[in-house]
Tab-separated table of C-alpha atoms and ligand atoms in Angstrom:
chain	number	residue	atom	x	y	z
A	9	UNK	CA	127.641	192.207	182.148
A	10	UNK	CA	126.115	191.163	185.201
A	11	UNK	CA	125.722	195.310	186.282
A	12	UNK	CA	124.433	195.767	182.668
A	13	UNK	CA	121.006	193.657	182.958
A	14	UNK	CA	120.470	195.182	186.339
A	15	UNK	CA	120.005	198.567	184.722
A	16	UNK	CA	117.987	197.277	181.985
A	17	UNK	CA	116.259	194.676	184.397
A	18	UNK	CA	115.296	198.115	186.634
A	19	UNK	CA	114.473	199.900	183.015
A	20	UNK	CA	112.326	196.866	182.452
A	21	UNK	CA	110.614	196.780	186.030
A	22	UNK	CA	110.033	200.757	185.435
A	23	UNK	CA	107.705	199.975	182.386
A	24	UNK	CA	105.815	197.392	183.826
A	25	UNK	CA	104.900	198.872	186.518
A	26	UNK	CA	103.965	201.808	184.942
A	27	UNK	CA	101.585	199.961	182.460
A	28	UNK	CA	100.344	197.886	185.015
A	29	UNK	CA	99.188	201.686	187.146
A	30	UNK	CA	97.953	202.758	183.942
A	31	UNK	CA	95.820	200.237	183.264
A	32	UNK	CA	94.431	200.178	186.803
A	33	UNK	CA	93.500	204.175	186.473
A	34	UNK	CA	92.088	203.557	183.102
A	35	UNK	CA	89.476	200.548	184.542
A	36	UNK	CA	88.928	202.413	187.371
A	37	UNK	CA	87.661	205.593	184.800
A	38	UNK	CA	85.788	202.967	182.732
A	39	UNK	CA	83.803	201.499	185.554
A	40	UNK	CA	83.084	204.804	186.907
A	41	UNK	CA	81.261	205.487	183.988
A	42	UNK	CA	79.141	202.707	183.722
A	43	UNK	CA	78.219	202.973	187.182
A	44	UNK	CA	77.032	206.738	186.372
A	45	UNK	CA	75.167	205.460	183.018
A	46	UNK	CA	73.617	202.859	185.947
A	47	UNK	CA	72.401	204.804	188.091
A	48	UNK	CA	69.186	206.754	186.862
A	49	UNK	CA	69.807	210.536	186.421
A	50	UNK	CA	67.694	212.264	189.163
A	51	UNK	CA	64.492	214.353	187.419
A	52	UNK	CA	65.421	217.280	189.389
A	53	UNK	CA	67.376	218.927	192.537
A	54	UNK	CA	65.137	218.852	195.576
A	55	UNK	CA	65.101	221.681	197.222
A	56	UNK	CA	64.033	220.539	200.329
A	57	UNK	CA	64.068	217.182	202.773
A	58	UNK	CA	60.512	216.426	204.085
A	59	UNK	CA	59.470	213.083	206.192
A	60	UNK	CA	56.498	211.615	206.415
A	61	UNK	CA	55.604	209.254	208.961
A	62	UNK	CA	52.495	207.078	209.309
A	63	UNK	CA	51.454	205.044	212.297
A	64	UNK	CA	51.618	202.380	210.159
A	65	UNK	CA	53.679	202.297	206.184
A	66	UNK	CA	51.869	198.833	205.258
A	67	UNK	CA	48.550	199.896	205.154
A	68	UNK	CA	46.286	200.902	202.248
A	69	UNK	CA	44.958	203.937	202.901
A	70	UNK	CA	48.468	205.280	204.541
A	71	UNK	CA	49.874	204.091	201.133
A	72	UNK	CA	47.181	206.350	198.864
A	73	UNK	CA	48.331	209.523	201.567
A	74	UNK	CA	51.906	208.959	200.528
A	75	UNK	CA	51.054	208.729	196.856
A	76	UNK	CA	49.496	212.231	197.064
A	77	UNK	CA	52.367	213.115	198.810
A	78	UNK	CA	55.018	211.662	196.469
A	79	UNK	CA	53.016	213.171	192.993
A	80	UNK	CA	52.986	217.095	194.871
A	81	UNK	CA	56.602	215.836	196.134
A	82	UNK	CA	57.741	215.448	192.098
A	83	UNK	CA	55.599	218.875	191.135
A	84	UNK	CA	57.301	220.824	193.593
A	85	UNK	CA	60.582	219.285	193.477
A	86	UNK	CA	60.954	218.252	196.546
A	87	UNK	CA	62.431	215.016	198.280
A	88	UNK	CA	59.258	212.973	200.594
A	89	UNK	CA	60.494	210.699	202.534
A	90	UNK	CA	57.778	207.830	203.756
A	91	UNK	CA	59.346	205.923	206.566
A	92	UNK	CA	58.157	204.808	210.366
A	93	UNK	CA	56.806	201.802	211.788
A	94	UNK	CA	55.793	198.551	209.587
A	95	UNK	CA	52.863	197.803	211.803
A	96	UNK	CA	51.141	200.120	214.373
A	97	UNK	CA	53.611	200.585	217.004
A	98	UNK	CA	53.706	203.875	219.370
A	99	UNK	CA	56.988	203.775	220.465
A	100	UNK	CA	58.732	203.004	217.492
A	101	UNK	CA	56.665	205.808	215.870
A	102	UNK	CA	58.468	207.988	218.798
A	103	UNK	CA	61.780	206.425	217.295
A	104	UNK	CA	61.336	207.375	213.707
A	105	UNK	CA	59.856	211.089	214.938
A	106	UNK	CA	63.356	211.361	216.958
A	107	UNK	CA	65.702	210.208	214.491
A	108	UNK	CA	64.041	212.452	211.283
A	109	UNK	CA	64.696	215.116	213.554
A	110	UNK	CA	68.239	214.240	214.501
A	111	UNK	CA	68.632	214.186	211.110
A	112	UNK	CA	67.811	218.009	210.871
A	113	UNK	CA	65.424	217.335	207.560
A	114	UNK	CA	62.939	220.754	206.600
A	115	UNK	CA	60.095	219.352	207.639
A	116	UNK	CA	58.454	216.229	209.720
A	117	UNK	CA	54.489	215.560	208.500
A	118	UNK	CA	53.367	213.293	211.102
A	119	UNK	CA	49.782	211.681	212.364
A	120	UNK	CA	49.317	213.356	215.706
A	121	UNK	CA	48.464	209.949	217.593
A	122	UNK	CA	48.308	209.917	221.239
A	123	UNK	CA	48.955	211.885	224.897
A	124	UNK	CA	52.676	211.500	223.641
A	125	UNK	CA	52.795	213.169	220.585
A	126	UNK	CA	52.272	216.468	221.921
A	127	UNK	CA	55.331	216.458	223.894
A	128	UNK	CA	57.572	215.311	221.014
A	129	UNK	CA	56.000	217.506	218.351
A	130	UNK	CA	57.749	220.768	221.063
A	131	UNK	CA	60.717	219.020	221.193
A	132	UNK	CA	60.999	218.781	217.514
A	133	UNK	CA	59.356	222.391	216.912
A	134	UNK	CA	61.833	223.667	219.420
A	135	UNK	CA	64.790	222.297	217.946
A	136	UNK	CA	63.482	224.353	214.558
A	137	UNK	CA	62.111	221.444	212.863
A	138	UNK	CA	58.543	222.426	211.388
A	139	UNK	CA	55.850	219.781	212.028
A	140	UNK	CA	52.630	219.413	210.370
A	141	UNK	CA	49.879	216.798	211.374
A	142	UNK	CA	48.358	214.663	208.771
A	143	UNK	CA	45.422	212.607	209.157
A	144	UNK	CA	44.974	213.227	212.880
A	145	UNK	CA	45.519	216.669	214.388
A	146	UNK	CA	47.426	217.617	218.026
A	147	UNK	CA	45.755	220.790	218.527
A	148	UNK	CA	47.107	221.563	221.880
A	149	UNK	CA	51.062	221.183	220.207
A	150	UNK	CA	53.311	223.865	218.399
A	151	UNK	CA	52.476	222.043	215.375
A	152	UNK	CA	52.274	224.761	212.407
A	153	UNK	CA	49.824	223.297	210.804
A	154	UNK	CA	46.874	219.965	210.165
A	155	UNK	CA	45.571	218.507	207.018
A	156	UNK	CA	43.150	216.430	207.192
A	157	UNK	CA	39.653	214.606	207.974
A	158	UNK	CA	37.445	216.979	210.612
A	159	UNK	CA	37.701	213.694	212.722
A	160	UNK	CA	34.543	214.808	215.257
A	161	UNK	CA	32.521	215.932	212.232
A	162	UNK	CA	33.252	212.484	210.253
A	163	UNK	CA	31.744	210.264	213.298
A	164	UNK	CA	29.035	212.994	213.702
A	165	UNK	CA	28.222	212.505	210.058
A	166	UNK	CA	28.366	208.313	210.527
A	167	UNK	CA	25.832	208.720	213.374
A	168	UNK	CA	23.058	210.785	211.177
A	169	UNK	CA	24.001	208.203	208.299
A	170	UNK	CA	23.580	205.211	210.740
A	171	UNK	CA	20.199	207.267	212.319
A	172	UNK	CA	18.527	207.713	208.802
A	173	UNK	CA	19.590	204.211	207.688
A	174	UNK	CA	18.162	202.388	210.603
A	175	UNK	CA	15.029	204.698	211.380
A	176	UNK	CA	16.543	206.031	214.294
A	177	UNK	CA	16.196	202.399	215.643
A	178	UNK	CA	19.546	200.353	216.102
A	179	UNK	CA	21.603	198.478	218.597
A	180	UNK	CA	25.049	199.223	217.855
A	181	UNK	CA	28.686	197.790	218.613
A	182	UNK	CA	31.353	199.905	217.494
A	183	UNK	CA	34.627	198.522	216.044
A	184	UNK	CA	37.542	201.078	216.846
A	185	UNK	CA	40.927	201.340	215.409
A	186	UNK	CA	42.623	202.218	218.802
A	187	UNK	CA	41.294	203.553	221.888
A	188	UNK	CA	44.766	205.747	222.716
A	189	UNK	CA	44.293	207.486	218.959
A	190	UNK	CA	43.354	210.629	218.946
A	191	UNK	CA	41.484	210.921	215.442
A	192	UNK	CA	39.436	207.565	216.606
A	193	UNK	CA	38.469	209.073	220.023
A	194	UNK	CA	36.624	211.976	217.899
A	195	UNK	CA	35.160	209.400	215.292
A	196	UNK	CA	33.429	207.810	218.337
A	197	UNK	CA	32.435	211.263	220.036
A	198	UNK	CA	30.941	212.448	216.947
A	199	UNK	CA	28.862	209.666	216.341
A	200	UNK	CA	27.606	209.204	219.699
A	201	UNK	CA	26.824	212.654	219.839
A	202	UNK	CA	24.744	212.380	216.772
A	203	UNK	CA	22.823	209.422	218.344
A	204	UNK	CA	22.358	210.696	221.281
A	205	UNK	CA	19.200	212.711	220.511
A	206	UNK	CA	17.427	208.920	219.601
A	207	UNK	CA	16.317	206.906	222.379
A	208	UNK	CA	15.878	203.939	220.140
A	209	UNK	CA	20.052	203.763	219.447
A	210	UNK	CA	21.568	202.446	221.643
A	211	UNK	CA	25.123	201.833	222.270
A	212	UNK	CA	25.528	198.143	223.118
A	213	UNK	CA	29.384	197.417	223.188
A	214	UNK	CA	32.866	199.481	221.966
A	215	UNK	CA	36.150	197.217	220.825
A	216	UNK	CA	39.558	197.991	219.770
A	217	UNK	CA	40.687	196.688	216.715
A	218	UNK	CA	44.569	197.685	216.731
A	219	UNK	CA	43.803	198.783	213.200
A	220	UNK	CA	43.732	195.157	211.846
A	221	UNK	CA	41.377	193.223	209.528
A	222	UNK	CA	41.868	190.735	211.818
A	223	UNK	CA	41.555	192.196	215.197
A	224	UNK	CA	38.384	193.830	213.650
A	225	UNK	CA	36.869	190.168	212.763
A	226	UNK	CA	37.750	188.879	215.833
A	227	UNK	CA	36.000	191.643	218.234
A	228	UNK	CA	32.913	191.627	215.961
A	229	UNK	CA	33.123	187.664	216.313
A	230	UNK	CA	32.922	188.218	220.114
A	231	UNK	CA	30.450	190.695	219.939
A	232	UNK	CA	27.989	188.975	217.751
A	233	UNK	CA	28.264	185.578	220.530
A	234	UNK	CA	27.724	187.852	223.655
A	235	UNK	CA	25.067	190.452	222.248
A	236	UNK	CA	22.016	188.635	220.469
A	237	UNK	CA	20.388	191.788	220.017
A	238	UNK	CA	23.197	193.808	218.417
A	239	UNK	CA	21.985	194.402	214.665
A	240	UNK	CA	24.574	197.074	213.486
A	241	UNK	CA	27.907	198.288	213.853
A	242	UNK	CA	30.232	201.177	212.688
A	243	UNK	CA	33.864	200.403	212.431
A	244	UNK	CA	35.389	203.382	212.853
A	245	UNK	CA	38.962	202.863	211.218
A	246	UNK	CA	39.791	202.048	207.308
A	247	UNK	CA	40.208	198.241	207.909
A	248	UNK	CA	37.742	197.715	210.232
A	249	UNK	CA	34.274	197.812	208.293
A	250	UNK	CA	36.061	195.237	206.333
A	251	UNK	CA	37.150	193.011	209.128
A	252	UNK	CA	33.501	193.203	210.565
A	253	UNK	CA	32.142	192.334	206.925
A	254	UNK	CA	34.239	188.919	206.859
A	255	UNK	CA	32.662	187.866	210.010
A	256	UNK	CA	29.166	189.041	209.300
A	257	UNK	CA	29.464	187.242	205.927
A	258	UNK	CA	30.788	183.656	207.117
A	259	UNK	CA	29.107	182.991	210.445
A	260	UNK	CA	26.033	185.343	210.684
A	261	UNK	CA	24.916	185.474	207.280
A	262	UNK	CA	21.225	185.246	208.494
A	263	UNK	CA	21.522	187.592	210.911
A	264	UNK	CA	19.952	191.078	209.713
A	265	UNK	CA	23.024	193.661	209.981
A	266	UNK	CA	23.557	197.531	209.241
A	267	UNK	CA	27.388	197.792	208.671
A	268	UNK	CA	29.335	201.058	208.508
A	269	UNK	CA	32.719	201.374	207.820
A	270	UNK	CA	35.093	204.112	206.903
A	271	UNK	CA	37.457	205.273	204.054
A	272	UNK	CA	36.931	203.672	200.412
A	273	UNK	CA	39.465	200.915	199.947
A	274	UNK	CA	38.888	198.628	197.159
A	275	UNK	CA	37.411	195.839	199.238
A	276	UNK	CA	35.097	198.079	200.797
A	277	UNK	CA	33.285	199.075	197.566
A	278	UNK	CA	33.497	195.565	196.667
A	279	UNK	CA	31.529	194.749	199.989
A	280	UNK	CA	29.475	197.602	199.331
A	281	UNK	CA	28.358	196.536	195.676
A	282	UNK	CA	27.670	193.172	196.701
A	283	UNK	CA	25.426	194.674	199.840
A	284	UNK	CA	26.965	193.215	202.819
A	285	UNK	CA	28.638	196.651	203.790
A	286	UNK	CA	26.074	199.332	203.624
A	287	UNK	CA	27.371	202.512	203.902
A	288	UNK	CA	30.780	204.331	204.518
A	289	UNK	CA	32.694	207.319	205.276
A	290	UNK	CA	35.119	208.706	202.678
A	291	UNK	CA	37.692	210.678	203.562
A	292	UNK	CA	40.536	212.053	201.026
A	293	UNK	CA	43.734	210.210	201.755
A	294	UNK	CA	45.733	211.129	198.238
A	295	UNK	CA	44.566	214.388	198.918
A	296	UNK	CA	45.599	215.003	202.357
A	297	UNK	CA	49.440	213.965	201.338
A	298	UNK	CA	49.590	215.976	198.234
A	299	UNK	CA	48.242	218.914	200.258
A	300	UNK	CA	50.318	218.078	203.265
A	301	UNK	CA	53.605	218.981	201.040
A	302	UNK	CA	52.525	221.826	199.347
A	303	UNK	CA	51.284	223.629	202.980
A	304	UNK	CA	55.089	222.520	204.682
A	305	UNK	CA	56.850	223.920	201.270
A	306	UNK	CA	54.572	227.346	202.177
A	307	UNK	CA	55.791	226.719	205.729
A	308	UNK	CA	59.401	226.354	205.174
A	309	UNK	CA	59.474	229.362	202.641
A	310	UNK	CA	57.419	231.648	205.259
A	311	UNK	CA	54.653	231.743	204.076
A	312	UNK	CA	51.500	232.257	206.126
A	313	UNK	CA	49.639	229.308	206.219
A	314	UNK	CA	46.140	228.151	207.808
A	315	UNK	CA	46.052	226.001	210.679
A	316	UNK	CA	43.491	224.105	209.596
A	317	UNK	CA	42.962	222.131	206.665
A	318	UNK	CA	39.917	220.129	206.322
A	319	UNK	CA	39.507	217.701	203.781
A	320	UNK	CA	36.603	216.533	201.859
A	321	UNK	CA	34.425	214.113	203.504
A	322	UNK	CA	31.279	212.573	202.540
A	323	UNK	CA	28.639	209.618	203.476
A	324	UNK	CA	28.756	206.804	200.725
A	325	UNK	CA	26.057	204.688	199.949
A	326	UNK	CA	25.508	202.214	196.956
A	327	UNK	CA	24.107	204.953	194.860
A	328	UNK	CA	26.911	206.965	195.299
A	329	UNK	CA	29.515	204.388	194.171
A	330	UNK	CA	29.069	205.161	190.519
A	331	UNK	CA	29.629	209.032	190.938
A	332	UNK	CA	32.815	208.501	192.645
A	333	UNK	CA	34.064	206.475	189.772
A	334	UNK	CA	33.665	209.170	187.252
A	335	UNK	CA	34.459	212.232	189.175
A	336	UNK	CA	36.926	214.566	188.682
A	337	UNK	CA	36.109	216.569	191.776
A	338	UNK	CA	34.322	216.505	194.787
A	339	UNK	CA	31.140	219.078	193.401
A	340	UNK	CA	30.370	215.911	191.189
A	341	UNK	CA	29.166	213.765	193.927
A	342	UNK	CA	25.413	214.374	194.390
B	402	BGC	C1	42.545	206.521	209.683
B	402	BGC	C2	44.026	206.353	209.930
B	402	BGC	C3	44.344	204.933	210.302
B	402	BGC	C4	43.794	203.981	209.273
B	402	BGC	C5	44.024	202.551	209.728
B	402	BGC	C6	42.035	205.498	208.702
B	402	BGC	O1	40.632	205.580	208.663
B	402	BGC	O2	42.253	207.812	209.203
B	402	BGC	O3	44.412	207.187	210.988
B	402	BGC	O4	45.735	204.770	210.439
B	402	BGC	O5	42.392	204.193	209.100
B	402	BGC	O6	43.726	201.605	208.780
């Protein structure tokens, strides 16, 4: 008797156990399924891996570059990657360089900062990594390629604006995004070199601005209490004009002051409508990503590519404001 419900006890324990594995593979299939309804089906297989690394991801104008990027990114199906360091930082800019690379992705699109960039864009290129500078070039690199702002030729043209402006008569603090940056270096070349010729410019005071708002306020703040006599100032990076305007507008406000900034944020045509900013230099950022991908796609496929890719640039006055708002390409712009 006893021996009897031990076989039918084991018969028993048999069928439980195999319901109770049963129902565990069945869940298992169910729940696989709704995490693949979750997750969203991918538009397309990207072909390729590209990074793109800013000196800084939370800034405006780095954020309209990677939206260029990101649209030519979906139209050539390929993945973008926008990573590197939250706020300007060199070194961890090195750090996000070295680990895309580690990473073996296609292709690294990077702003050619400083001294040190040339160095790491061999290192990369040697390992077989294409690089292509964005924004700011590294001419003297193996870099395959830049797109981007003529840097030299955007202060030059900031100097003739700030000349005709003024009536060749001015004295001038400039408000600099970095003094180690490469693209900055050029801004402030080409605009002193377009001064040069007028003896009535004159070059009272240069600051760095660590490509803050803040920073920018602050210098101009310190400028405007040492320097009496300074009536104008070009800020030569896209937050800068801006930081220079806040100051300008809250505690000199009777001071006469020519202000030039750069690159066409929002606020800046704001400050420009209302006529406390009065001129500034546009550069292309959603152009320079979108471009950026579609030159590394030519790269990585072997095609022969320029080296050098200007992008559109132009002086920007109030006038101009309302063409920019309705164009649909650059030949609009009077
Ligand atoms: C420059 C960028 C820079 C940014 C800072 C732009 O004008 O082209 O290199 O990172 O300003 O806000």
């Amino acid at each position: 008797m006893v021996r009897q419900w031990n076989q039918w006890g084991y018969v028993f324990l048999f069928f439980l156990l195999f319901g109770l594995i049963g129902s565990a593979v069945y869940f298992t299939i169910q729940m696989m399924q709704v995490g693949q309804a979750a997750i969203p089906q991918k538009e397309f297989e990207p072909r390729y891996h590209f990074v793109l690394i800013p000196e800084e991801m939370d800034n405006d104008y780095w954020r309209m570059v990677e939206k260029g990027a990101q649209d030519a990114a979906r139209d050539f199906q390929v993945f973008v990657e926008y990573t590197g360091p939250k706020k300007a930082n060199v070194d961890e800019h090195v750090k996000t360089v070295e680990k895309a690379a580690a990473a073996k992705v296609d292709g690294i699109m990077l702003q050619g900062l400083s001294q040190t960039t040339t160095p790491l864009i061999n290192r990369v290129v040697d390992n077989g990594i294409p690089v292509l500078t964005v924004d700011t070039d590294a001419p003297e690199s193996k870099r395959k390629a830049y797109v981007g702002t003529d840097n030299y030729y955007a202060g030059y043209l900031a100097g003739k604006t700030l000349a005709d402006d003024t009536g060749g008569k001015a004295n001038v603090a400039i408000v600099t995004g970095s003094f180690d940056a490469h693209n900055q270096q050029l801004r402030v070349q080409g605009f002193k070199d377009a001064v040069s010729g007028h003896e009535d410019i004159e070059i009272i005071d240069t600051q760095e601005s660590n490509i803050t708002r803040i920073g920018a306020a602050i210098k101009a703040h310190k400028i405007l209490n040492e320097y009496p006599e300074v009536n104008a100032f070009f800020g030569t990076s896209s937050l800068d004009g801006m930081g220079i305007a806040d100051i300008v507008q809250r505690f000199h406000e009777k001071r006469e002051m020519y202000i030039l900034a750069f690159d066409m944020l929002p606020e800046t045509v704001e400050f420009i409508e209302n006529g406390v900013i009065d001129a500034t230099i546009y550069q292309d950022p959603y152009e320079i990503g979108y471009r950026s991908v579609e030159i590394m796609l030519d790269i990585v496929q072997g095609k022969k590519v320029d080296t050098l890719n200007p992008t559109y640039t132009k002086a920007v006055q109030r006038e101009q404001l309302k063409w920019f708002k309705l164009r649909k390409n650059q030949d609009d712009v009077p």
